[in-house]
PDB file of C-alpha atoms in Angstrom:
ATOM      1  CA  MET N   1       5.704  17.384   3.637  1.00 47.00           C
ATOM      2  CA  ARG N   2       6.590  14.895   0.857  1.00 46.00           C
ATOM      3  CA  ALA N   3       9.881  14.041   2.585  1.00 47.00           C
ATOM      4  CA  LYS N   4       8.042  13.532   5.866  1.00 46.00           C
ATOM      5  CA  ARG N   5       5.579  11.127   4.221  1.00 46.00           C
ATOM      6  CA  ARG N   6       8.466   9.157   2.679  1.00 48.00           C
ATOM      7  CA  LYS N   7      10.012   8.697   6.124  1.00 45.00           C
ATOM      8  CA  LYS N   8       6.704   7.598   7.606  1.00 44.00           C
ATOM      9  CA  LYS N   9       6.121   4.878   5.049  1.00 43.00           C
ATOM     10  CA  ARG N  10       9.562   3.409   5.790  1.00 44.00           C
ATOM     11  CA  TRP N  11       9.016   2.703   9.446  1.00 41.00           C
ATOM     12  CA  LEU N  12       5.340   1.836   9.158  1.00 43.00           C
ATOM     13  CA  ARG N  13       6.229  -1.462   7.486  1.00 43.00           C
ATOM     14  CA  TRP N  14       7.278  -2.927  10.800  1.00 42.00           C
ATOM     15  CA  LEU N  15       4.384  -1.345  12.696  1.00 47.00           C
ATOM     16  CA  ALA N  16       2.528  -4.346  11.309  1.00 47.00           C
ATOM     17  CA  GLY N  17       3.859  -6.246  14.300  1.00 49.00           C
ATOM     18  CA  VAL N  18       1.751  -4.128  16.612  1.00 51.00           C
ATOM     19  CA  CYS N  19      -1.360  -5.566  15.007  1.00 55.00           C
ATOM     20  CA  ILE N  20      -0.280  -9.023  16.146  1.00 51.00           C
ATOM     21  CA  VAL N  21       0.091  -7.822  19.734  1.00 50.00           C
ATOM     22  CA  LEU N  22      -3.645  -7.928  20.204  1.00 48.00           C
ATOM     23  CA  LEU N  23      -4.176 -11.068  18.132  1.00 50.00           C
ATOM     24  CA  ALA N  24      -1.444 -12.987  19.959  1.00 49.00           C
ATOM     25  CA  GLY N  25      -2.518 -11.977  23.415  1.00 49.00           C
ATOM     26  CA  VAL N  26      -6.299 -12.109  23.528  1.00 46.00           C
ATOM     27  CA  GLY N  27      -6.449 -15.444  25.306  1.00 47.00           C
ATOM     28  CA  LEU N  28      -3.866 -14.705  27.993  1.00 48.00           C
ATOM     29  CA  PHE N  29      -5.698 -12.352  30.309  1.00 50.00           C
ATOM     30  CA  SER N  30      -7.496 -12.302  33.598  1.00 57.00           C
ATOM     31  CA  TYR N  31     -11.243 -11.703  33.580  1.00 60.00           C
ATOM     32  CA  SER N  32     -10.831  -7.946  34.087  1.00 63.00           C
ATOM     33  CA  VAL N  33      -8.187  -7.514  31.395  1.00 69.00           C
ATOM     34  CA  TYR N  34     -10.159  -9.739  29.032  1.00 74.00           C
ATOM     35  CA  HIS N  35     -13.067  -7.321  29.077  1.00 78.00           C
ATOM     36  CA  ASN N  36     -10.752  -4.370  28.495  1.00 80.00           C
ATOM     37  CA  VAL N  37      -9.364  -6.169  25.465  1.00 79.00           C
ATOM     38  CA  LYS N  38     -12.893  -6.921  24.260  1.00 84.00           C
ATOM     39  CA  ARG N  39     -13.846  -3.262  24.580  1.00 86.00           C
ATOM     40  CA  THR N  40     -10.732  -2.252  22.626  1.00 86.00           C
ATOM     41  CA  ALA N  41     -11.461  -4.828  19.922  1.00 85.00           C
ATOM     42  CA  ASN N  42     -15.003  -3.493  19.566  1.00 89.00           C
ATOM     43  CA  GLU N  43     -13.613   0.034  19.321  1.00 89.00           C
ATOM     44  CA  MET N  44     -11.237  -1.126  16.577  1.00 89.00           C
ATOM     45  CA  HIS N  45     -13.927  -2.916  14.585  1.00 92.00           C
ATOM     46  CA  GLU N  46     -15.058  -1.216  11.399  1.00 91.00           C
ATOM     47  CA  GLN N  47     -17.534  -2.961   9.119  1.00 87.00           C
ATOM     48  CA  VAL N  48     -16.831  -2.750   5.390  1.00 90.00           C
ATOM     49  CA  ASN N  49     -18.681  -4.064   2.354  1.00 90.00           C
ATOM     50  CA  TRP N  50     -16.126  -6.639   1.322  1.00 93.00           C
ATOM     51  CA  LYS N  51     -15.961 -10.271   0.225  1.00 91.00           C
ATOM     52  CA  SER N  52     -12.950 -11.587  -1.649  1.00 93.00           C
ATOM     53  CA  GLU N  53     -13.661 -12.683  -5.203  1.00 90.00           C
ATOM     54  CA  LYS N  54     -10.674 -15.020  -5.135  1.00 94.00           C
ATOM     55  CA  ARG N  55     -11.702 -17.040  -2.075  1.00 93.00           C
ATOM     56  CA  GLN N  56     -13.714 -20.057  -3.266  1.00 87.00           C
ATOM     57  CA  ASP N  57     -14.335 -21.517   0.186  1.00 89.00           C
ATOM     58  CA  ASP N  58     -15.075 -19.554   3.325  1.00 91.00           C
ATOM     59  CA  VAL N  59     -12.262 -19.104   5.848  1.00 94.00           C
ATOM     60  CA  SER N  60     -12.497 -21.549   8.743  1.00 94.00           C
ATOM     61  CA  PHE N  61     -10.405 -20.657  11.786  1.00 93.00           C
ATOM     62  CA  GLU N  62     -11.186 -24.024  13.320  1.00 91.00           C
ATOM     63  CA  ARG N  63      -9.802 -25.823  10.258  1.00 94.00           C
ATOM     64  CA  LYS N  64      -6.861 -23.417  10.235  1.00 95.00           C
ATOM     65  CA  THR N  65      -7.396 -21.988   6.776  1.00 96.00           C
ATOM     66  CA  PRO N  66      -4.345 -19.834   5.889  1.00 96.00           C
ATOM     67  CA  ILE N  67      -5.469 -16.195   5.734  1.00 96.00           C
ATOM     68  CA  SER N  68      -4.250 -12.887   4.358  1.00 97.00           C
ATOM     69  CA  ILE N  69      -4.420  -9.476   5.999  1.00 95.00           C
ATOM     70  CA  LEU N  70      -3.865  -6.154   4.246  1.00 94.00           C
ATOM     71  CA  LEU N  71      -2.162  -3.605   6.472  1.00 87.00           C
ATOM     72  CA  ILE N  72      -2.914  -0.043   5.392  1.00 89.00           C
ATOM     73  CA  GLY N  73      -0.864   2.824   6.797  1.00 79.00           C
ATOM     74  CA  VAL N  74      -2.897   5.988   6.411  1.00 79.00           C
ATOM     75  CA  ASP N  75      -1.851   9.627   6.701  1.00 65.00           C
ATOM     76  CA  GLU N  76      -5.106  11.323   7.693  1.00 65.00           C
ATOM     77  CA  ARG N  77      -5.592  15.003   8.416  1.00 57.00           C
ATOM     78  CA  LYS N  78      -8.583  17.134   9.362  1.00 59.00           C
ATOM     79  CA  GLY N  79     -10.792  17.870   6.366  1.00 61.00           C
ATOM     80  CA  ASP N  80      -8.871  15.384   4.232  1.00 63.00           C
ATOM     81  CA  LYS N  81      -9.935  11.853   3.286  1.00 66.00           C
ATOM     82  CA  GLY N  82      -6.338  10.792   3.765  1.00 69.00           C
ATOM     83  CA  ARG N  83      -3.916   8.764   1.712  1.00 73.00           C
ATOM     84  CA  ALA N  84      -2.477   5.271   1.993  1.00 80.00           C
ATOM     85  CA  ASP N  85       1.253   5.802   2.413  1.00 73.00           C
ATOM     86  CA  THR N  86       2.025   2.145   3.115  1.00 78.00           C
ATOM     87  CA  LEU N  87       0.466  -1.127   1.942  1.00 86.00           C
ATOM     88  CA  ILE N  88       1.625  -4.438   3.408  1.00 86.00           C
ATOM     89  CA  VAL N  89       0.138  -7.852   2.693  1.00 93.00           C
ATOM     90  CA  MET N  90       0.635 -10.406   5.441  1.00 92.00           C
ATOM     91  CA  THR N  91      -0.201 -14.082   4.866  1.00 96.00           C
ATOM     92  CA  VAL N  92      -0.597 -16.219   7.979  1.00 94.00           C
ATOM     93  CA  ASN N  93      -0.264 -19.997   7.779  1.00 95.00           C
ATOM     94  CA  PRO N  94      -0.733 -21.815  11.115  1.00 94.00           C
ATOM     95  CA  ASN N  95      -0.009 -25.184   9.506  1.00 94.00           C
ATOM     96  CA  LYS N  96       3.457 -24.068   8.431  1.00 94.00           C
ATOM     97  CA  GLN N  97       3.777 -21.953  11.588  1.00 93.00           C
ATOM     98  CA  SER N  98       4.879 -18.971   9.554  1.00 94.00           C
ATOM     99  CA  ILE N  99       4.001 -15.481   8.343  1.00 91.00           C
ATOM    100  CA  GLU N 100       5.025 -13.938   5.032  1.00 94.00           C
ATOM    101  CA  MET N 101       4.968 -10.186   4.494  1.00 89.00           C
ATOM    102  CA  VAL N 102       5.330  -8.146   1.334  1.00 90.00           C
ATOM    103  CA  SER N 103       5.333  -4.365   1.136  1.00 85.00           C
ATOM    104  CA  VAL N 104       3.661  -3.098  -2.043  1.00 89.00           C
ATOM    105  CA  PRO N 105       5.430   0.115  -3.138  1.00 85.00           C
ATOM    106  CA  ARG N 106       2.969   3.014  -3.086  1.00 84.00           C
ATOM    107  CA  ASP N 107       3.972   4.195  -6.579  1.00 89.00           C
ATOM    108  CA  THR N 108       3.291   0.811  -8.204  1.00 93.00           C
ATOM    109  CA  ARG N 109       1.357   1.337 -11.441  1.00 97.00           C
ATOM    110  CA  THR N 110      -1.634  -0.973 -11.697  1.00 97.00           C
ATOM    111  CA  GLU N 111      -5.332  -1.089 -12.503  1.00 97.00           C
ATOM    112  CA  ILE N 112      -7.471   0.640  -9.882  1.00 97.00           C
ATOM    113  CA  VAL N 113     -10.387  -1.780  -9.508  1.00 96.00           C
ATOM    114  CA  GLY N 114     -13.703   0.060  -9.664  1.00 94.00           C
ATOM    115  CA  LYS N 115     -12.113   3.100 -11.269  1.00 93.00           C
ATOM    116  CA  GLY N 116     -11.285   1.587 -14.635  1.00 90.00           C
ATOM    117  CA  THR N 117      -7.926   3.317 -14.977  1.00 94.00           C
ATOM    118  CA  LYS N 118      -4.279   2.602 -14.242  1.00 96.00           C
ATOM    119  CA  ASP N 119      -2.708   4.687 -11.516  1.00 96.00           C
ATOM    120  CA  LYS N 120      -0.492   4.489  -8.450  1.00 95.00           C
ATOM    121  CA  ILE N 121      -1.766   1.684  -6.253  1.00 95.00           C
ATOM    122  CA  ASN N 122      -1.999   3.868  -3.152  1.00 91.00           C
ATOM    123  CA  HIS N 123      -4.421   6.224  -4.923  1.00 94.00           C
ATOM    124  CA  SER N 124      -7.042   3.498  -4.571  1.00 95.00           C
ATOM    125  CA  TYR N 125      -7.609   4.586  -0.967  1.00 94.00           C
ATOM    126  CA  ALA N 126      -8.285   8.203  -1.911  1.00 92.00           C
ATOM    127  CA  PHE N 127     -10.618   7.082  -4.722  1.00 93.00           C
ATOM    128  CA  GLY N 128     -12.635   4.464  -2.860  1.00 93.00           C
ATOM    129  CA  GLY N 129     -11.442   3.926   0.693  1.00 93.00           C
ATOM    130  CA  VAL N 130     -10.662   0.561   2.235  1.00 95.00           C
ATOM    131  CA  GLU N 131     -12.879  -1.471  -0.117  1.00 96.00           C
ATOM    132  CA  MET N 132     -11.259  -0.180  -3.311  1.00 96.00           C
ATOM    133  CA  THR N 133      -7.811  -0.602  -1.799  1.00 96.00           C
ATOM    134  CA  MET N 134      -8.507  -4.226  -0.889  1.00 97.00           C
ATOM    135  CA  ALA N 135      -9.911  -4.929  -4.365  1.00 97.00           C
ATOM    136  CA  THR N 136      -6.964  -3.282  -6.112  1.00 97.00           C
ATOM    137  CA  VAL N 137      -4.294  -5.082  -4.054  1.00 97.00           C
ATOM    138  CA  GLU N 138      -6.164  -8.368  -4.483  1.00 97.00           C
ATOM    139  CA  HIS N 139      -6.169  -7.896  -8.257  1.00 97.00           C
ATOM    140  CA  PHE N 140      -2.505  -6.891  -8.397  1.00 98.00           C
ATOM    141  CA  LEU N 141      -1.243  -9.853  -6.367  1.00 98.00           C
ATOM    142  CA  ASP N 142      -3.924 -12.265  -7.612  1.00 97.00           C
ATOM    143  CA  ILE N 143      -4.557 -13.659  -4.128  1.00 97.00           C
ATOM    144  CA  PRO N 144      -7.573 -13.369  -1.821  1.00 97.00           C
ATOM    145  CA  ILE N 145      -7.423 -10.495   0.640  1.00 97.00           C
ATOM    146  CA  ASP N 146      -9.456 -11.672   3.626  1.00 97.00           C
ATOM    147  CA  TYR N 147      -9.079  -8.928   6.214  1.00 96.00           C
ATOM    148  CA  TYR N 148      -7.603  -5.492   6.637  1.00 95.00           C
ATOM    149  CA  ILE N 149      -6.006  -3.541   9.461  1.00 91.00           C
ATOM    150  CA  LYS N 150      -5.768   0.220   9.007  1.00 89.00           C
ATOM    151  CA  VAL N 151      -3.186   2.064  11.095  1.00 79.00           C
ATOM    152  CA  ASN N 152      -3.068   5.795  11.733  1.00 74.00           C
ATOM    153  CA  MET N 153       0.572   6.629  11.100  1.00 61.00           C
ATOM    154  CA  GLU N 154       0.716   9.205  13.861  1.00 59.00           C
ATOM    155  CA  SER N 155       0.272   6.417  16.420  1.00 62.00           C
ATOM    156  CA  PHE N 156       3.759   4.962  16.085  1.00 62.00           C
ATOM    157  CA  ARG N 157       5.529   6.445  19.086  1.00 70.00           C
ATOM    158  CA  ASP N 158       2.600   5.907  21.441  1.00 73.00           C
ATOM    159  CA  ILE N 159       2.300   2.202  20.656  1.00 73.00           C
ATOM    160  CA  VAL N 160       6.007   1.364  20.859  1.00 76.00           C
ATOM    161  CA  ASP N 161       6.405   3.294  24.088  1.00 82.00           C
ATOM    162  CA  ALA N 162       3.237   1.710  25.498  1.00 77.00           C
ATOM    163  CA  VAL N 163       4.654  -1.804  25.074  1.00 78.00           C
ATOM    164  CA  GLY N 164       7.738  -0.682  26.998  1.00 84.00           C
ATOM    165  CA  GLY N 165      10.139  -0.430  24.076  1.00 88.00           C
ATOM    166  CA  VAL N 166      11.766  -3.179  22.028  1.00 87.00           C
ATOM    167  CA  THR N 167      15.105  -4.992  22.210  1.00 91.00           C
ATOM    168  CA  VAL N 168      17.063  -5.806  19.054  1.00 91.00           C
ATOM    169  CA  ASN N 169      20.533  -7.067  18.127  1.00 95.00           C
ATOM    170  CA  ASN N 170      22.189  -4.327  16.055  1.00 96.00           C
ATOM    171  CA  PRO N 171      24.660  -5.837  13.518  1.00 93.00           C
ATOM    172  CA  PHE N 172      26.874  -2.725  13.315  1.00 95.00           C
ATOM    173  CA  ALA N 173      27.238   0.628  15.061  1.00 96.00           C
ATOM    174  CA  PHE N 174      25.874   3.760  13.400  1.00 96.00           C
ATOM    175  CA  THR N 175      24.587   7.226  14.204  1.00 96.00           C
ATOM    176  CA  TYR N 176      21.402   8.597  12.700  1.00 94.00           C
ATOM    177  CA  GLU N 177      19.671  11.938  13.307  1.00 92.00           C
ATOM    178  CA  GLY N 178      21.772  12.610  16.390  1.00 95.00           C
ATOM    179  CA  THR N 179      21.242   9.214  18.040  1.00 96.00           C
ATOM    180  CA  HIS N 180      24.038   6.639  18.302  1.00 97.00           C
ATOM    181  CA  PHE N 181      23.176   2.955  18.008  1.00 97.00           C
ATOM    182  CA  PRO N 182      26.037   0.735  19.300  1.00 96.00           C
ATOM    183  CA  LYS N 183      26.659  -2.738  17.963  1.00 96.00           C
ATOM    184  CA  GLY N 184      25.016  -5.558  19.885  1.00 96.00           C
ATOM    185  CA  GLU N 185      21.852  -5.887  21.913  1.00 96.00           C
ATOM    186  CA  ILE N 186      20.101  -2.551  22.450  1.00 96.00           C
ATOM    187  CA  THR N 187      16.724  -1.508  23.854  1.00 95.00           C
ATOM    188  CA  LEU N 188      14.839   1.206  21.982  1.00 94.00           C
ATOM    189  CA  ASN N 189      11.962   3.472  22.877  1.00 93.00           C
ATOM    190  CA  GLY N 190       9.475   4.692  20.273  1.00 87.00           C
ATOM    191  CA  GLU N 191      11.570   7.611  19.031  1.00 88.00           C
ATOM    192  CA  GLU N 192      14.753   5.525  18.893  1.00 92.00           C
ATOM    193  CA  ALA N 193      13.033   2.629  17.141  1.00 85.00           C
ATOM    194  CA  LEU N 194      11.736   5.065  14.525  1.00 79.00           C
ATOM    195  CA  LYS N 195      15.261   6.289  13.784  1.00 86.00           C
ATOM    196  CA  TYR N 196      16.697   2.750  13.877  1.00 87.00           C
ATOM    197  CA  SER N 197      14.261   1.671  11.186  1.00 77.00           C
ATOM    198  CA  ARG N 198      14.798   4.733   8.991  1.00 74.00           C
ATOM    199  CA  MET N 199      18.536   4.596   8.378  1.00 85.00           C
ATOM    200  CA  ARG N 200      19.463   3.408   4.888  1.00 75.00           C
ATOM    201  CA  TYR N 201      22.310   5.325   3.258  1.00 82.00           C
ATOM    202  CA  ASP N 202      24.971   4.272   5.790  1.00 88.00           C
ATOM    203  CA  ASP N 203      23.919   0.631   5.545  1.00 87.00           C
ATOM    204  CA  PRO N 204      26.183  -1.357   3.163  1.00 86.00           C
ATOM    205  CA  ARG N 205      23.111  -3.337   2.067  1.00 79.00           C
ATOM    206  CA  GLY N 206      21.007  -0.239   1.484  1.00 69.00           C
ATOM    207  CA  ASP N 207      17.258  -0.756   1.563  1.00 59.00           C
ATOM    208  CA  PHE N 208      17.580  -4.497   2.173  1.00 61.00           C
ATOM    209  CA  GLY N 209      19.547  -3.829   5.345  1.00 75.00           C
ATOM    210  CA  ARG N 210      16.937  -1.342   6.477  1.00 71.00           C
ATOM    211  CA  GLN N 211      14.163  -3.860   5.855  1.00 62.00           C
ATOM    212  CA  ASP N 212      16.015  -6.425   7.962  1.00 75.00           C
ATOM    213  CA  ARG N 213      16.136  -3.914  10.813  1.00 80.00           C
ATOM    214  CA  GLN N 214      12.425  -3.334  10.376  1.00 68.00           C
ATOM    215  CA  LYS N 215      11.907  -7.096  10.573  1.00 67.00           C
ATOM    216  CA  GLN N 216      13.872  -7.134  13.838  1.00 77.00           C
ATOM    217  CA  ILE N 217      11.471  -4.573  15.257  1.00 74.00           C
ATOM    218  CA  ILE N 218       8.431  -6.563  14.112  1.00 64.00           C
ATOM    219  CA  GLN N 219       9.679  -9.707  15.793  1.00 68.00           C
ATOM    220  CA  ALA N 220      10.490  -7.823  18.985  1.00 76.00           C
ATOM    221  CA  ILE N 221       6.997  -6.334  19.136  1.00 69.00           C
ATOM    222  CA  ILE N 222       5.409  -9.725  18.502  1.00 64.00           C
ATOM    223  CA  GLU N 223       7.412 -11.199  21.375  1.00 70.00           C
ATOM    224  CA  LYS N 224       6.099  -8.424  23.598  1.00 70.00           C
ATOM    225  CA  GLY N 225       2.607  -9.286  22.401  1.00 59.00           C
ATOM    226  CA  ALA N 226       3.084 -12.925  23.319  1.00 57.00           C
ATOM    227  CA  SER N 227       3.772 -11.883  26.933  1.00 58.00           C
ATOM    228  CA  PHE N 228       1.226  -9.086  26.831  1.00 52.00           C
ATOM    229  CA  SER N 229      -0.541 -10.148  30.028  1.00 48.00           C
ATOM    230  CA  SER N 230       2.623  -9.440  32.054  1.00 46.00           C
ATOM    231  CA  LEU N 231       2.728  -5.779  31.021  1.00 54.00           C
ATOM    232  CA  THR N 232       1.832  -3.481  33.889  1.00 60.00           C
ATOM    233  CA  ASN N 233       0.779  -0.716  31.505  1.00 64.00           C
ATOM    234  CA  TYR N 234      -1.504  -2.850  29.339  1.00 69.00           C
ATOM    235  CA  SER N 235      -4.175  -0.155  29.555  1.00 75.00           C
ATOM    236  CA  ASP N 236      -1.837   2.290  27.773  1.00 75.00           C
ATOM    237  CA  VAL N 237      -1.226  -0.285  25.067  1.00 74.00           C
ATOM    238  CA  LEU N 238      -4.937  -0.870  24.592  1.00 78.00           C
ATOM    239  CA  ALA N 239      -5.649   2.862  24.529  1.00 80.00           C
ATOM    240  CA  ALA N 240      -3.008   3.426  21.836  1.00 75.00           C
ATOM    241  CA  ILE N 241      -4.293   0.526  19.763  1.00 78.00           C
ATOM    242  CA  GLY N 242      -7.980   1.373  20.141  1.00 82.00           C
ATOM    243  CA  LYS N 243      -7.529   4.964  18.999  1.00 79.00           C
ATOM    244  CA  ASN N 244      -5.263   4.326  16.073  1.00 77.00           C
ATOM    245  CA  ILE N 245      -6.151   0.963  14.517  1.00 84.00           C
ATOM    246  CA  LYS N 246      -9.295  -0.087  12.631  1.00 90.00           C
ATOM    247  CA  THR N 247     -10.080  -3.559  11.275  1.00 93.00           C
ATOM    248  CA  ASN N 248     -12.933  -5.676   9.936  1.00 95.00           C
ATOM    249  CA  LEU N 249     -11.877  -8.465  12.304  1.00 92.00           C
ATOM    250  CA  THR N 250     -14.376  -8.945  15.122  1.00 92.00           C
ATOM    251  CA  PHE N 251     -13.436  -9.758  18.694  1.00 89.00           C
ATOM    252  CA  GLU N 252     -14.657 -13.330  18.247  1.00 90.00           C
ATOM    253  CA  GLU N 253     -12.512 -13.725  15.130  1.00 91.00           C
ATOM    254  CA  MET N 254      -9.503 -12.344  17.002  1.00 87.00           C
ATOM    255  CA  LYS N 255     -10.043 -14.928  19.728  1.00 84.00           C
ATOM    256  CA  GLU N 256     -10.206 -17.731  17.178  1.00 89.00           C
ATOM    257  CA  ILE N 257      -7.030 -16.479  15.511  1.00 88.00           C
ATOM    258  CA  GLN N 258      -5.300 -16.445  18.888  1.00 82.00           C
ATOM    259  CA  GLU N 259      -6.449 -19.973  19.618  1.00 85.00           C
ATOM    260  CA  ASN N 260      -5.597 -21.488  16.229  1.00 90.00           C
ATOM    261  CA  TYR N 261      -2.965 -19.270  14.575  1.00 89.00           C
ATOM    262  CA  LYS N 262      -0.654 -18.080  17.366  1.00 83.00           C
ATOM    263  CA  ASP N 263       2.190 -20.443  16.397  1.00 86.00           C
ATOM    264  CA  ALA N 264       2.480 -18.706  13.017  1.00 88.00           C
ATOM    265  CA  ARG N 265       4.516 -15.966  14.685  1.00 79.00           C
ATOM    266  CA  LYS N 266       7.440 -18.388  15.061  1.00 80.00           C
ATOM    267  CA  GLN N 267       8.720 -17.562  11.558  1.00 86.00           C
ATOM    268  CA  ILE N 268       8.413 -14.285   9.665  1.00 84.00           C
ATOM    269  CA  LYS N 269       9.622 -13.980   6.085  1.00 88.00           C
ATOM    270  CA  GLN N 270       9.735 -10.662   4.268  1.00 83.00           C
ATOM    271  CA  LEU N 271       9.370 -10.627   0.476  1.00 90.00           C
ATOM    272  CA  HIS N 272      10.503  -7.775  -1.770  1.00 85.00           C
ATOM    273  CA  ILE N 273       8.816  -6.347  -4.865  1.00 90.00           C
ATOM    274  CA  THR N 274      11.184  -4.753  -7.354  1.00 88.00           C
ATOM    275  CA  GLY N 275      10.473  -2.715 -10.466  1.00 90.00           C
ATOM    276  CA  GLN N 276      11.641   0.049 -12.747  1.00 91.00           C
ATOM    277  CA  GLY N 277      10.974   3.685 -11.887  1.00 88.00           C
ATOM    278  CA  THR N 278       9.726   5.694 -14.840  1.00 93.00           C
ATOM    279  CA  LYS N 279       7.836   8.894 -15.643  1.00 95.00           C
ATOM    280  CA  MET N 280       4.622   8.996 -17.648  1.00 95.00           C
ATOM    281  CA  ASN N 281       3.196  12.404 -18.521  1.00 92.00           C
ATOM    282  CA  GLY N 282       5.520  13.865 -15.898  1.00 94.00           C
ATOM    283  CA  ILE N 283       4.304  11.532 -13.114  1.00 94.00           C
ATOM    284  CA  TYR N 284       6.622   9.018 -11.428  1.00 92.00           C
ATOM    285  CA  TYR N 285       5.519   5.370 -11.335  1.00 93.00           C
ATOM    286  CA  LEU N 286       7.102   2.078 -10.345  1.00 91.00           C
ATOM    287  CA  VAL N 287       6.490  -0.441 -13.127  1.00 96.00           C
ATOM    288  CA  VAL N 288       6.688  -4.005 -11.822  1.00 96.00           C
ATOM    289  CA  PRO N 289       7.626  -6.558 -14.525  1.00 97.00           C
ATOM    290  CA  GLU N 290       4.996  -9.252 -15.044  1.00 97.00           C
ATOM    291  CA  GLN N 291       7.520 -11.979 -14.248  1.00 96.00           C
ATOM    292  CA  GLU N 292       8.271 -10.304 -10.890  1.00 96.00           C
ATOM    293  CA  ARG N 293       4.586  -9.870 -10.080  1.00 97.00           C
ATOM    294  CA  MET N 294       3.866 -13.509 -10.902  1.00 97.00           C
ATOM    295  CA  ALA N 295       6.783 -14.767  -8.784  1.00 97.00           C
ATOM    296  CA  ILE N 296       5.549 -12.858  -5.714  1.00 97.00           C
ATOM    297  CA  SER N 297       1.954 -13.895  -6.393  1.00 97.00           C
ATOM    298  CA  ASN N 298       2.840 -17.577  -6.708  1.00 97.00           C
ATOM    299  CA  GLU N 299       4.897 -17.587  -3.522  1.00 97.00           C
ATOM    300  CA  LEU N 300       2.021 -16.031  -1.586  1.00 97.00           C
ATOM    301  CA  LYS N 301      -0.425 -18.509  -3.129  1.00 97.00           C
ATOM    302  CA  GLU N 302       1.781 -21.391  -2.029  1.00 96.00           C
ATOM    303  CA  HIS N 303       1.893 -19.982   1.484  1.00 97.00           C
ATOM    304  CA  LEU N 304      -1.916 -19.655   1.448  1.00 97.00           C
ATOM    305  CA  GLU N 305      -2.111 -23.266   0.200  1.00 96.00           C
ATOM    306  CA  LEU N 306      -3.720 -22.174  -3.067  1.00 93.00           C
ATOM    307  CA  SER N 307      -2.785 -23.324  -6.558  1.00 78.00           C
ATOM    308  CA  ALA N 308       0.030 -21.200  -8.003  1.00 67.00           C
ATOM    309  CA  THR N 309      -1.086 -19.965 -11.415  1.00 60.00           C
ATOM    310  CA  ALA N 310      -0.449 -16.920 -13.558  1.00 45.00           C
ATOM    311  CA  SER N 311      -4.134 -16.160 -14.157  1.00 50.00           C
ATOM    312  CA  ARG N 312      -5.729 -12.963 -12.975  1.00 54.00           C
TER     313      ARG N 312
END
């Protein structure tokens, strides 16, 4: 089961793009489709007791305040609270027409806010749900976390297949888990996209090459989202999203994001957190050097148009 969870967290990074499908397409529909989207958005909405301690002024969509969204990939089973296998912070700046994304490794050792101990960052979800996870990630990166989107990891194939697959430009041919991926432009269904994003050991750039392929998938899904109204099976897309995604964004907020932030999808930059793997009392952790943490934090602050400082 551990190996299965490791595979899931790899491809879930780029599932973040699915979240933008709804945000990018809300304003593009006919009257009938609009109300289906509204119903799906209401189904997705989940109220949480959260207000960022690092946001001095309230977010204004009309004034195009840069925002941050925490994407939480959760492995949930019956009778189990679940665990956060993937944590991605996405900053959205409509003024710079860009998005920055950073995946926070699940084994990162940090203070669990509200628990008073240091532990793996993904344990925050098991300890205190979405609120504790948001607080812990906010503290670690020293930036405001404004919103969250929680994705059920089992939804992957349904969502990719519902949008009709994705098209990417594969830089080199390879075969993975029995599927061959030729060089050049290829169209992938959900199962194929999962395998395409998993492969690492045959990539000369290792994990960085894999992350670039994941970024390809994100961009392809966002492009599908931008033309969402032309999809004949939009109801399947909405059904897959409504069942498997929860967020504290309301429908009205999604509409305002679509109206004022849609150009941010033009550029997507992926940041990388590095650290040193070590064992403490027999438990594996990733220890991120303070200089590395500060560099990532300051870049995200700059993208959010906040002052870049080292304070926490």
